[in-house]
Coordinates of C-alpha atoms in Angstrom, one line a residue:
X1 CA -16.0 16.1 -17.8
X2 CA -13.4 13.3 -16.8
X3 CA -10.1 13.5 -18.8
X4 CA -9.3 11.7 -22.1
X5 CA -7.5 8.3 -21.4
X6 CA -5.4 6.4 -24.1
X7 CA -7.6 3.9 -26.3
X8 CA -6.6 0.4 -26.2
X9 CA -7.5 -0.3 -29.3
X10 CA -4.8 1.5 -30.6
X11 CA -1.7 0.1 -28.2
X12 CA 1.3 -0.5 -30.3
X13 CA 0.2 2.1 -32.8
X14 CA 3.8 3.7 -32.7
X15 CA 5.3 0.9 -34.7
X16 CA 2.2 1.4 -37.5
X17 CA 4.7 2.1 -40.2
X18 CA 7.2 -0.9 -39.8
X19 CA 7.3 -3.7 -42.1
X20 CA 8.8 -5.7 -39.1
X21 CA 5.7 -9.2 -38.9
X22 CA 3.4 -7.9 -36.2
X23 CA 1.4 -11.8 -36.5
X24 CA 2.7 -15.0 -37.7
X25 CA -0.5 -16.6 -38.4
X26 CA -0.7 -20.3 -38.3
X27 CA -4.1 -21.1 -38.8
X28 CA -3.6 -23.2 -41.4
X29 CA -0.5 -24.4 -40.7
X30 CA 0.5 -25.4 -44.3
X31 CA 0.0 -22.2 -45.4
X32 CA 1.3 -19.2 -42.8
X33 CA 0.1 -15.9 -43.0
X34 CA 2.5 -13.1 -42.1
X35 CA 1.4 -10.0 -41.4
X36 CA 3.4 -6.8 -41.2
X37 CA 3.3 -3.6 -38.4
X38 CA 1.6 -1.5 -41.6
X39 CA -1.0 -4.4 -42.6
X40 CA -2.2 -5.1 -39.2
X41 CA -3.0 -1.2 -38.4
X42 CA -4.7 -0.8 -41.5
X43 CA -6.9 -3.9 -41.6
X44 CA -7.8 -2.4 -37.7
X45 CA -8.3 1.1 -39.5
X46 CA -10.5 -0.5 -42.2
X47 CA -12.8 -2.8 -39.2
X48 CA -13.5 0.2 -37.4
X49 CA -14.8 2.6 -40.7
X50 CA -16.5 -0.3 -41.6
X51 CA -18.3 -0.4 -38.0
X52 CA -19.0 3.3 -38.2
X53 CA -20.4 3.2 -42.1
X54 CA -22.8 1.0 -40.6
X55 CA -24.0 3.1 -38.0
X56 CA -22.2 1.3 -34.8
X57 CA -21.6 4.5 -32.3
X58 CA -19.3 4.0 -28.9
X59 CA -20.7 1.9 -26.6
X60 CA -22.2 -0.8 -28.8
X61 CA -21.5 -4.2 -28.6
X62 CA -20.3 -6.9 -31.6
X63 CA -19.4 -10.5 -30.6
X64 CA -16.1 -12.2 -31.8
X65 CA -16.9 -16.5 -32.2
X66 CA -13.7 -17.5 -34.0
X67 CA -10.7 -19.8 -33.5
X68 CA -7.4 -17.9 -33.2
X69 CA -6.3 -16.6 -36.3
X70 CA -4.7 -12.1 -37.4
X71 CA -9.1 -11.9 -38.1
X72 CA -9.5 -11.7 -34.9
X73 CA -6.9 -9.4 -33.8
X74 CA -8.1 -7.2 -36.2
X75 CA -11.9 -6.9 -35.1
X76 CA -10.8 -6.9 -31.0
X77 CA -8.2 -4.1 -32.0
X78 CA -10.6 -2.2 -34.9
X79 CA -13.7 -2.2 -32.9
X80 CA -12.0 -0.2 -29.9
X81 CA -10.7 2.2 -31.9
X82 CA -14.6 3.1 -32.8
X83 CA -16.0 3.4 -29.3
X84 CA -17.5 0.1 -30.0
X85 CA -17.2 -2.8 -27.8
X86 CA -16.0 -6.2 -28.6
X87 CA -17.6 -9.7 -26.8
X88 CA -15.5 -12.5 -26.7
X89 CA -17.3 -15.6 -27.1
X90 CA -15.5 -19.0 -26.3
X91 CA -15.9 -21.6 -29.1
X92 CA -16.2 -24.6 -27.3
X93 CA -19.7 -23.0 -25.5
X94 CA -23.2 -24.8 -26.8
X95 CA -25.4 -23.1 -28.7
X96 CA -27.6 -22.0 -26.0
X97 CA -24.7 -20.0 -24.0
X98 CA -23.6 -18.7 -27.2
X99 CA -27.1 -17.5 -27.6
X100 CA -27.6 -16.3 -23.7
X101 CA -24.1 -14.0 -23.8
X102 CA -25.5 -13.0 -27.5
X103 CA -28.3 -11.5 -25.9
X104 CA -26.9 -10.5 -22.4
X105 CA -24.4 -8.7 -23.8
X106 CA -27.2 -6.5 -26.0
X107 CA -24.8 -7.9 -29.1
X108 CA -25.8 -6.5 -32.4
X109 CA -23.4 -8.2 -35.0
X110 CA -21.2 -11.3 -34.5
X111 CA -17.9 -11.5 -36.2
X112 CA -18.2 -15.2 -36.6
X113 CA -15.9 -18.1 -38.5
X114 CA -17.9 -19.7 -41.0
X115 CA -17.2 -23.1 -39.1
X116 CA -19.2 -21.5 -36.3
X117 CA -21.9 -19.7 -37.8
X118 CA -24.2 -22.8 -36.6
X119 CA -23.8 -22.1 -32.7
X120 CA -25.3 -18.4 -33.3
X121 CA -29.3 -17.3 -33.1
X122 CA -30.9 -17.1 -36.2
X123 CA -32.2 -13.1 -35.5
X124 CA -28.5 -12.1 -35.0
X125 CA -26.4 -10.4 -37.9
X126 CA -23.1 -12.2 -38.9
X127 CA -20.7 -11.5 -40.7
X128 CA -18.3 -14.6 -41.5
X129 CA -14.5 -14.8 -41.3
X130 CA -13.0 -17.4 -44.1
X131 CA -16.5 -16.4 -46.1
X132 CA -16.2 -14.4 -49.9
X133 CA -19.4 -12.3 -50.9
X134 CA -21.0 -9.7 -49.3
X135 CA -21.5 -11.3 -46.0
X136 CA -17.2 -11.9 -45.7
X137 CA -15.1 -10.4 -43.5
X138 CA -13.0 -8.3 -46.3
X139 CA -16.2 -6.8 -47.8
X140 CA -17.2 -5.6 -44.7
X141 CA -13.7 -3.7 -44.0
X142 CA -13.5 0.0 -45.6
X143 CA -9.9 0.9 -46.3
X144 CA -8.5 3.9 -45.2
X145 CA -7.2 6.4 -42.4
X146 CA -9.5 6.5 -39.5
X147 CA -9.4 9.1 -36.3
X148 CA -10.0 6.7 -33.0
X149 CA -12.3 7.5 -30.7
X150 CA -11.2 9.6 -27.2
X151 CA -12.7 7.2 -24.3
X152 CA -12.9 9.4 -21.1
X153 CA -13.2 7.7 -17.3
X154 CA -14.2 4.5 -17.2
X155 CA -15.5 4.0 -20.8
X156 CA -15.5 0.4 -21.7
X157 CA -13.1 -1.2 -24.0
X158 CA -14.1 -5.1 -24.2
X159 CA -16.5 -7.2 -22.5
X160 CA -14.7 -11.3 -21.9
X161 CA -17.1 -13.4 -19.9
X162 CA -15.5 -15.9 -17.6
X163 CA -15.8 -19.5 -17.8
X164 CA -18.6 -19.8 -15.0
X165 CA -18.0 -22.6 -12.5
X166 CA -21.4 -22.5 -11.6
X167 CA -24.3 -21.1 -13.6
X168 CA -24.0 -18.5 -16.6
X169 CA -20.9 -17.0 -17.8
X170 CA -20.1 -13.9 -15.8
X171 CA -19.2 -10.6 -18.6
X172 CA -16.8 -8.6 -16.7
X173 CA -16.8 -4.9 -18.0
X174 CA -13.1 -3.6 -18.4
X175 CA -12.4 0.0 -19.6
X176 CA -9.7 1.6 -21.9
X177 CA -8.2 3.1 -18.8
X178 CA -7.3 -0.1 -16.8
X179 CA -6.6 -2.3 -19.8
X180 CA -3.9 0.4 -21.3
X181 CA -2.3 0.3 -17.7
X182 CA -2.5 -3.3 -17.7
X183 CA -0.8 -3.9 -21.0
X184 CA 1.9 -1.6 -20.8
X185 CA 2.7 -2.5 -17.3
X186 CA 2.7 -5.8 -18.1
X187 CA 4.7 -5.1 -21.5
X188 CA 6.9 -3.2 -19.3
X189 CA 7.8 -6.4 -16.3
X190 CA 8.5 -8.7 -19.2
X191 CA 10.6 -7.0 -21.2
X192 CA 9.1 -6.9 -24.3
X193 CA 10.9 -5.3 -27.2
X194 CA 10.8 -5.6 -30.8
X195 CA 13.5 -7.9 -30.9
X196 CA 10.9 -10.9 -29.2
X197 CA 8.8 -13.5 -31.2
X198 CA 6.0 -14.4 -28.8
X199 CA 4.3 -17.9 -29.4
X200 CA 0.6 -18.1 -28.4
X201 CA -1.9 -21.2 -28.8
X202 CA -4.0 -20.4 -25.8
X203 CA -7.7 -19.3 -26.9
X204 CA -7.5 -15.5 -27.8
X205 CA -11.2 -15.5 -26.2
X206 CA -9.3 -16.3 -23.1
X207 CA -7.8 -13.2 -21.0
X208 CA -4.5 -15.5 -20.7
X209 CA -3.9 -15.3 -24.8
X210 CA -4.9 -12.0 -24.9
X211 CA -2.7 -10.5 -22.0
X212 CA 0.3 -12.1 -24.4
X213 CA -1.2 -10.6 -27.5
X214 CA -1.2 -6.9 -25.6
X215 CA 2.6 -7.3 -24.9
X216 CA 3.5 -8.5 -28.1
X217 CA 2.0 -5.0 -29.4
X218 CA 3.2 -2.7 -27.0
X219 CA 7.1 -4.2 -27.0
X220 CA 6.4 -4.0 -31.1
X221 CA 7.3 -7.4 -30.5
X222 CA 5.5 -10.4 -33.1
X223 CA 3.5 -13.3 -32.4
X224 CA 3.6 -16.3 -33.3
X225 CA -0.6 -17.5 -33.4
X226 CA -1.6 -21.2 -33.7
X227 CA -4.8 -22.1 -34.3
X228 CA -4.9 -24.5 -31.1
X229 CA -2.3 -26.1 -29.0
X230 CA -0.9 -29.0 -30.1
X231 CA 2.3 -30.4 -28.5
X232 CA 4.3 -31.2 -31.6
X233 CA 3.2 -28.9 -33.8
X234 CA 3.9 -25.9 -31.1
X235 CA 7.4 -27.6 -30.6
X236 CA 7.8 -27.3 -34.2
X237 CA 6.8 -23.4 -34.2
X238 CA 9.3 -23.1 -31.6
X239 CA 12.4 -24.1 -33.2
X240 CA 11.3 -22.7 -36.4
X241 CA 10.2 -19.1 -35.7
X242 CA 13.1 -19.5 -32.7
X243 CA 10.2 -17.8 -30.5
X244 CA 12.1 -16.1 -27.8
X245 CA 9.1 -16.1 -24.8
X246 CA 7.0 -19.2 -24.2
X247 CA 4.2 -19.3 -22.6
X248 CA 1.3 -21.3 -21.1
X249 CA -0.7 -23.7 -18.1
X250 CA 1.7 -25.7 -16.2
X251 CA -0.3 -28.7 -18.7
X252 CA 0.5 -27.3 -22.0
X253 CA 4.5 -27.4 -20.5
X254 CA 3.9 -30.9 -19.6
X255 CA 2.9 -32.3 -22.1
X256 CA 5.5 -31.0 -24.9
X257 CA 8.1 -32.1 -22.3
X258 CA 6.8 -36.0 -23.1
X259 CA 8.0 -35.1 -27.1
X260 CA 11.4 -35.9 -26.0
X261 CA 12.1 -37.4 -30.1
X262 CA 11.3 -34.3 -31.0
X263 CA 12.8 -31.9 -28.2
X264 CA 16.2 -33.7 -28.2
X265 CA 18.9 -32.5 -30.3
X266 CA 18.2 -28.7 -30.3
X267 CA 19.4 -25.8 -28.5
X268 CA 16.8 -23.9 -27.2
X269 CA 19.4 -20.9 -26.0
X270 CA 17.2 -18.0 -27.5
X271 CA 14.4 -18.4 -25.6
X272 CA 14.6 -15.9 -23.0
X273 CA 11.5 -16.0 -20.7
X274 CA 9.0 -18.9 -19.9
X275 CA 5.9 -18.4 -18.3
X276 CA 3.3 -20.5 -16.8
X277 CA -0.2 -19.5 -14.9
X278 CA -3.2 -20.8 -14.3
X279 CA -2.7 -23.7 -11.4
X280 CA 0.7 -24.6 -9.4
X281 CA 3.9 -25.4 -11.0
X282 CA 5.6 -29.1 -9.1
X283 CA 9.6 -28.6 -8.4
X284 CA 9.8 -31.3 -11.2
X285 CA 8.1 -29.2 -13.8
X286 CA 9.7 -26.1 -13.0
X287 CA 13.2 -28.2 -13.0
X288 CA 12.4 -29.9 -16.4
X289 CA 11.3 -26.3 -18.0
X290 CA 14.2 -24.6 -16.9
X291 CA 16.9 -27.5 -18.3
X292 CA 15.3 -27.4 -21.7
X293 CA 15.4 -23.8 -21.7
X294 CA 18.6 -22.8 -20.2
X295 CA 18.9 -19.1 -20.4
X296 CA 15.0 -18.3 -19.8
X297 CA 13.6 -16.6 -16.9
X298 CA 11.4 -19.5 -15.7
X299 CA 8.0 -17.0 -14.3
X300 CA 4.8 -18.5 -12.3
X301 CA 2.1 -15.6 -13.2
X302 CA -1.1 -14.6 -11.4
X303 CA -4.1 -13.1 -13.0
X304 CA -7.4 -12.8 -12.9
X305 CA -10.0 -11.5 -15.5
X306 CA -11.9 -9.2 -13.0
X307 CA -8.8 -7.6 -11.7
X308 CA -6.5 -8.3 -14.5
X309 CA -2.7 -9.9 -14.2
X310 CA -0.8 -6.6 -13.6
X311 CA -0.6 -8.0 -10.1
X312 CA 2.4 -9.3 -9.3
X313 CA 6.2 -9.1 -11.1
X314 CA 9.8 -8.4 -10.3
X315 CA 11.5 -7.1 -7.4
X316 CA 11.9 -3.8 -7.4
X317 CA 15.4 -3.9 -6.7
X318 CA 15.4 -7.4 -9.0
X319 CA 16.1 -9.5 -6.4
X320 CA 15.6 -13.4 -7.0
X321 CA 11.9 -14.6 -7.1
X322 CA 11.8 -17.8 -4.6
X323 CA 10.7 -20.9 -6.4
X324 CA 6.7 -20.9 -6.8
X325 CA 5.9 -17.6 -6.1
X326 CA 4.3 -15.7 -7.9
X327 CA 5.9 -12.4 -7.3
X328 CA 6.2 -9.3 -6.2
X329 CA 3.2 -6.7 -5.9
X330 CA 3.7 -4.4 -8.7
X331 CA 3.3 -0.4 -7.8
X332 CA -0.3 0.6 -8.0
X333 CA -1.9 -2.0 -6.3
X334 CA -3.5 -2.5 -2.7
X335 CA -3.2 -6.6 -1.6
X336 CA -5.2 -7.4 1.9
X337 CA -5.6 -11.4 2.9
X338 CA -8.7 -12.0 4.8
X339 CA -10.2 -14.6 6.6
X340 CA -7.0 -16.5 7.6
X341 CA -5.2 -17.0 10.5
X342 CA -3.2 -13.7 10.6
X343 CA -2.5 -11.2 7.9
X344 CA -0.2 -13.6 6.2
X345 CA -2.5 -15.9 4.6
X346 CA -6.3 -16.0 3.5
X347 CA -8.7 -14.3 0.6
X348 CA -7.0 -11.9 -1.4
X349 CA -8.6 -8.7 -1.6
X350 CA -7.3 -6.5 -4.2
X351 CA -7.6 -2.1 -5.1
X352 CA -6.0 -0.9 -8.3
X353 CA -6.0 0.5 -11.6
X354 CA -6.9 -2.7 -13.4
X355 CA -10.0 -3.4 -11.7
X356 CA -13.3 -4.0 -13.9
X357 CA -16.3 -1.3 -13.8
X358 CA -18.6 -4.4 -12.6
X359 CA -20.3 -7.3 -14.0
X360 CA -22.1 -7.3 -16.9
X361 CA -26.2 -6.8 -15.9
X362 CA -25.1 -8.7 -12.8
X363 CA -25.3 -6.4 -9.7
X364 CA -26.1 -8.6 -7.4
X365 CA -22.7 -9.9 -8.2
X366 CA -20.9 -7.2 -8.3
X367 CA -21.9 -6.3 -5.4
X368 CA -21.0 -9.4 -3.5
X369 CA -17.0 -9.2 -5.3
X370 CA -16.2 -5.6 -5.6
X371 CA -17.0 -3.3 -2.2
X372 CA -15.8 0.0 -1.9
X373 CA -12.6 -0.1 -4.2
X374 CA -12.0 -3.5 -3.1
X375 CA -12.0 -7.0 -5.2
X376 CA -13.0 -10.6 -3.6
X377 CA -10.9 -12.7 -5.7
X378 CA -11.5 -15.9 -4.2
X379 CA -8.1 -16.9 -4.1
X380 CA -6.1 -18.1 -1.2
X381 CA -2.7 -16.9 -0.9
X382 CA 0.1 -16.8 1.7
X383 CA 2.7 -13.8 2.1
X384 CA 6.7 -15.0 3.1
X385 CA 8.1 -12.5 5.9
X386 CA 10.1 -11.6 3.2
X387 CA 6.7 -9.7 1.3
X388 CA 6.4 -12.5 -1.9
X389 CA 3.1 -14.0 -2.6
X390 CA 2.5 -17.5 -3.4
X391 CA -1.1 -19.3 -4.6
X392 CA -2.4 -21.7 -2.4
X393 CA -5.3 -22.5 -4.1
X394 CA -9.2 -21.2 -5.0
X395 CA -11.6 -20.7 -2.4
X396 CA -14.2 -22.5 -4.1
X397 CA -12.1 -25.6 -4.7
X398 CA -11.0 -25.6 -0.6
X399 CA -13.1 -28.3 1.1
X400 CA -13.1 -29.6 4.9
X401 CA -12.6 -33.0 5.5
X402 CA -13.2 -33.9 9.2
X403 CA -12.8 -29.8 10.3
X404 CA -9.6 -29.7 8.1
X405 CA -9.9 -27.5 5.4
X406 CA -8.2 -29.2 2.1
X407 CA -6.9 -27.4 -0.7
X408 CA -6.5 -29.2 -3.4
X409 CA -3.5 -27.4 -5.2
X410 CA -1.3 -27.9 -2.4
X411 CA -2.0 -31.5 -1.8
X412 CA -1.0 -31.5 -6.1
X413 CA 2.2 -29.8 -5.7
X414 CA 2.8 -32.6 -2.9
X415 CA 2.0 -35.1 -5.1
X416 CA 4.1 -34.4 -8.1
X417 CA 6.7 -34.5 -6.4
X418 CA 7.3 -38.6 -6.6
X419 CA 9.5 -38.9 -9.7
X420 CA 7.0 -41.1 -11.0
X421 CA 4.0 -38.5 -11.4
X422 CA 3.5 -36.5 -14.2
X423 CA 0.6 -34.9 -13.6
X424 CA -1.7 -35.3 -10.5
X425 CA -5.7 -33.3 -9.6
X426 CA -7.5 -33.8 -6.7
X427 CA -11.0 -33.2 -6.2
X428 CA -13.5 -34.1 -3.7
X429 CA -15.7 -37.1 -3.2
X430 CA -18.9 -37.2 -0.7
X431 CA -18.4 -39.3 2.2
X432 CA -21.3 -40.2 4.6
X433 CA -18.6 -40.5 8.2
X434 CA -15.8 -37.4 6.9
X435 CA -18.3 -35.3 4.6
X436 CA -15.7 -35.2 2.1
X437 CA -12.5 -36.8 1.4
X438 CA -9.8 -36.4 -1.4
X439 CA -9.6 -38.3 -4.8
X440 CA -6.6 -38.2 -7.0
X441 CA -6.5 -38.2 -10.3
X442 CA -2.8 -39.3 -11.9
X443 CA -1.0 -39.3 -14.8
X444 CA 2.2 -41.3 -14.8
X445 CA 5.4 -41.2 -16.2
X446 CA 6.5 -43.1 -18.9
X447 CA 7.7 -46.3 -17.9
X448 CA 6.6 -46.1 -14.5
X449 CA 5.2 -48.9 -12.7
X450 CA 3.0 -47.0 -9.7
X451 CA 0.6 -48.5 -8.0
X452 CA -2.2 -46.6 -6.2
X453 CA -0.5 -48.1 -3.0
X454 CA 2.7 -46.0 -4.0
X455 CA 0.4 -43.0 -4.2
X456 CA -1.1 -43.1 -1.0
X457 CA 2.4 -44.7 1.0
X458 CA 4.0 -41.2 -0.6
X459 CA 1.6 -38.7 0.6
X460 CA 1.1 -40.2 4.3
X461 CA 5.1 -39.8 4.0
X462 CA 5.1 -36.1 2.7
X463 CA 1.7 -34.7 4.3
X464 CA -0.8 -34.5 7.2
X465 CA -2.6 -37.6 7.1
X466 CA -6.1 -36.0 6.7
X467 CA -4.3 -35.1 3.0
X468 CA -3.6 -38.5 2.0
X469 CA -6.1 -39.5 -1.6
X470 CA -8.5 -42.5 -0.4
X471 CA -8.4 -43.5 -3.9
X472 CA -6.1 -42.9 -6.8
X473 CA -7.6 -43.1 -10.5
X474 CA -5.1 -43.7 -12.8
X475 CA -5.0 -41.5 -16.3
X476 CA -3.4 -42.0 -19.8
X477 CA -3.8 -37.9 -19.6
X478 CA -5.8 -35.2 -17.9
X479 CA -9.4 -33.6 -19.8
X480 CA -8.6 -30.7 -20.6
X481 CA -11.3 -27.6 -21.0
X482 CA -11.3 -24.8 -24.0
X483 CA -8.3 -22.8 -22.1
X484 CA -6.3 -25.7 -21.7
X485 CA -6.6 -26.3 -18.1
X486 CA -7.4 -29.5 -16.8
X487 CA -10.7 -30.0 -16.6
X488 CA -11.4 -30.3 -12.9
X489 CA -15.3 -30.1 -13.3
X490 CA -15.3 -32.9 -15.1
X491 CA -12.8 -35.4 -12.7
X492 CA -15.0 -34.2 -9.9
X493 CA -18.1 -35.2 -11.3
X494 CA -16.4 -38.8 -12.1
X495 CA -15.5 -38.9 -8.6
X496 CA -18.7 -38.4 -7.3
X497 CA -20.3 -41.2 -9.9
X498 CA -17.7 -43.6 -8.4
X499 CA -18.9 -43.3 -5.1
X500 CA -22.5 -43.6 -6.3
X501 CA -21.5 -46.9 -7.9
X502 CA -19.9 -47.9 -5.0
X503 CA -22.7 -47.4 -2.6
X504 CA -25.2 -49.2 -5.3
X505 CA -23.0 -51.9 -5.2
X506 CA -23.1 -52.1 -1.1
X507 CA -26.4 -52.4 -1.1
X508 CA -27.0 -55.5 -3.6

């Protein structure tokens, strides 16, 4: 028999007895919710009795649909500790992916806000978060010690499916073993200590949100949970909980640096790390960041639900991170690039301990990503002769424009840099002579009087011409999608309607 690993349900579990706030809860931001070390393991305790009184054994799956609030902390964190495995459902999905990961993931109960309740199948069980009777969350909770499951080898913790760029949602099957590496490692790079108040407003359905949420329990560290992001209101968190890590998409930064009325005037001193993932960080933004937060650590992280974001950290010997990369690879893990033009550039392959068992009743899938030990993340990234990574962009978003292959992050980076962009995406548009040519999408700065002309005269300045957007679309902001990226899906699709338009027009 393989040997017992830790469960991660029950990460943190040291600090159990202390009255120290293990959540801030700001779902209803007129009314917070603290909730101690001792409450938070109990209310775990009392979801996983209640799971087991009702006959759940280890193995079996209960969905989570429900906005960010301790609730769900408590089923993620109680269902482990019974062997039973908890499905994160996004929010913002329809009804009929809702239903499809219902049934793909063989769910058998969905903890489910009462807000939500109308997105789920009518044959599923539910019981409902913000709901009194015997249906309610509390009812269903049985107070009272409880002796966690022992997972062994690869036994699975939780089950996230990823956001799907094309198709169905992918579930990617992660086990107690990686995930308890995963979060103390990461715990462990950061710092995290009891002394830190973390603020989160990323979707805990998200692995971003819930990467945060595992460090904040293993440091014994507390969290300060908002229901969404909103720019004021997480300003306003900030200076009143003085959280002392930050953390979020290069977007969420942005725009809370436009709420200069409300940022101006305070000393932000005790905030001691800022971090930012999920897309490429401009010289500008990183400048900006770092001058409102003096003393922070300003960190680019790398992650990636399949292989998790115990990837990349410090120097071993804490030497200075260059600006933009994203770091150094942390012990345990195996990097290869492939498919560039020498070892020092292309596809990241990645082997370590963080890796998922496979993809959710996909094998045809998993086969295709994860090949003897190794992962295809479908990220491009270059290595410095010095041995730090930096992201160059995704694979899928690369396209070739006259034989040159265009990546659209680093043609962003390159925009942002004019002092009068914001925010800039580029995507690709079909063209009948080049195949496809870039589109950019900009937000400017307030006050600024840019033309497209200016756009276009800056990148033929600052990149190879083949790089230069053949139209610029000008934006009061960026869509975002449910984990507060910009929604590139969307401004792609736009782009490809203008260029239908156009050619309609052409032809009248």
């Amino acid at each position: 028999m393989s040997s017992a690993v830790k469960n991660l349900g029950m990460i943190g579990s040291e600090f159990r007895n202390d009255a120290r706030p293990a959540v801030i809860d700001l779902w209803d931001p007129e009314n917070p919710r603290t909730v101690d070390y001792s409450t938070f393991h109990a209310s775990c305790d009392a979801v996983a009795r209640g799971l087991v009184e009702r006959g759940f054994k280890p193995g079996d799956r209960v969905g989570i649909l429900c906005s960010n609030r301790v609730e769900f902390l408590e089923v993620f964190y109680g269902s482990m500790r019974a062997g039973v495995v908890p499905v994160m459902i996004g929010i913002l999905l329809p009804a009929d992916t809702v239903s499809w990961i219902v049934d793909d993931a063989n769910v058998k109960l969905v903890f489910c806000e009462t807000t939500l309740h109308d997105k789920l199948p009518t044959t599923i069980e539910a019981t409902l978060i913000g709901a009194d009777g015997e249906n309610g969350f509390e009812a269903f909770k049985r107070p009272g010690p409880f002796e966690p499951f022992v997972p062994h080898g690869d036994d699975v913790a939780f089950l996230p499916y990823t956001s799907g760029s094309t198709g169905r949602p992918k579930g990617v099957v992660l086990s107690h073993r990686a995930h308890s590496w995963v979060a103390e490692t990461i715990s462990k790079d950061r710092d995290f200590a009891p002394s830190d108040r973390m603020i989160v407003a990323a979707p805990l359905y998200h692995k971003h949100a819930m990467n945060s949420i595992k460090c904040v329990l293993v440091g014994g560290s507390t969290v300060v949970l908002m229901r969404k992001f909103d720019a004021r209101a997480y300003i306003d968190a900030v200076n009143r909980y003085r959280t002392t890590v930050v953390s979020g998409v290069p977007t969420i930064f942005a725009m809370m640096l436009q709420q200069r009325d409300l940022l101006t005037g305070h000393d932000y001193s005790f905030v001691r790390l800022a971090t930012m993932g999920g897309a490429p960080a401009t010289d500008t933004l990183i400048d900006a960041v770092a001058d409102l937060f003096p003393k922070a650590d300003i960190v680019t992280i790398f992650g990636i639900t399949e292989a998790s974001a115990a990837l990349f950290g410090r120097h071993p010997e804490r030497k200075p991170r260059p600006r933009h990369s994203i770091g150094w690879p942390i012990a345990g893990n195996d990097f290869r690039l492939v498919g560039g033009e020498d070892e020092n550039f292309g596809t990241l392959h990645i082997r370590g301990p963080g890796l998922m068992n496979e993809y959710n009743n996909n094998p045809a899938e998993t086969e295709k990503r994860l090949r003897n030990g190794w992962f295809d993340s479908g990220d491009i990234l270059r290595r410095d002769e010095e041995g730090w990574y930096y992201f160059v962009g995704r694979g899928d978003d690369m396209f070739v424009s006259s034989g040159h292959n265009i990546y659209p992050g680093e043609v962003e980076v390159m925009l942002e840099r004019h002092p009068d962009i914001e925010q800039a995406l580029v995507v690709a548009a079909p063209d009948e002579i080049k195949y496809r040519i870039p589109y950019a999408f900009i937000v400017k700065r307030k006050g600024a009087t840019l033309t497209e002309q200016d756009v276009k005269d800056h990148a033929l300045k600052n990149a190879p011409p083949y790089q230069y957007p053949r139209k610029v679309i000008f934006l009061p902001a960026m869509p975002m999608n449910g984990v507060g990226k910009i929604d590139r899906k969307l401004l792609t699709a736009q782009a490809v309607d203008m260029v239908e338009e156009a050619q309609k027009g052409a032809t009248v």
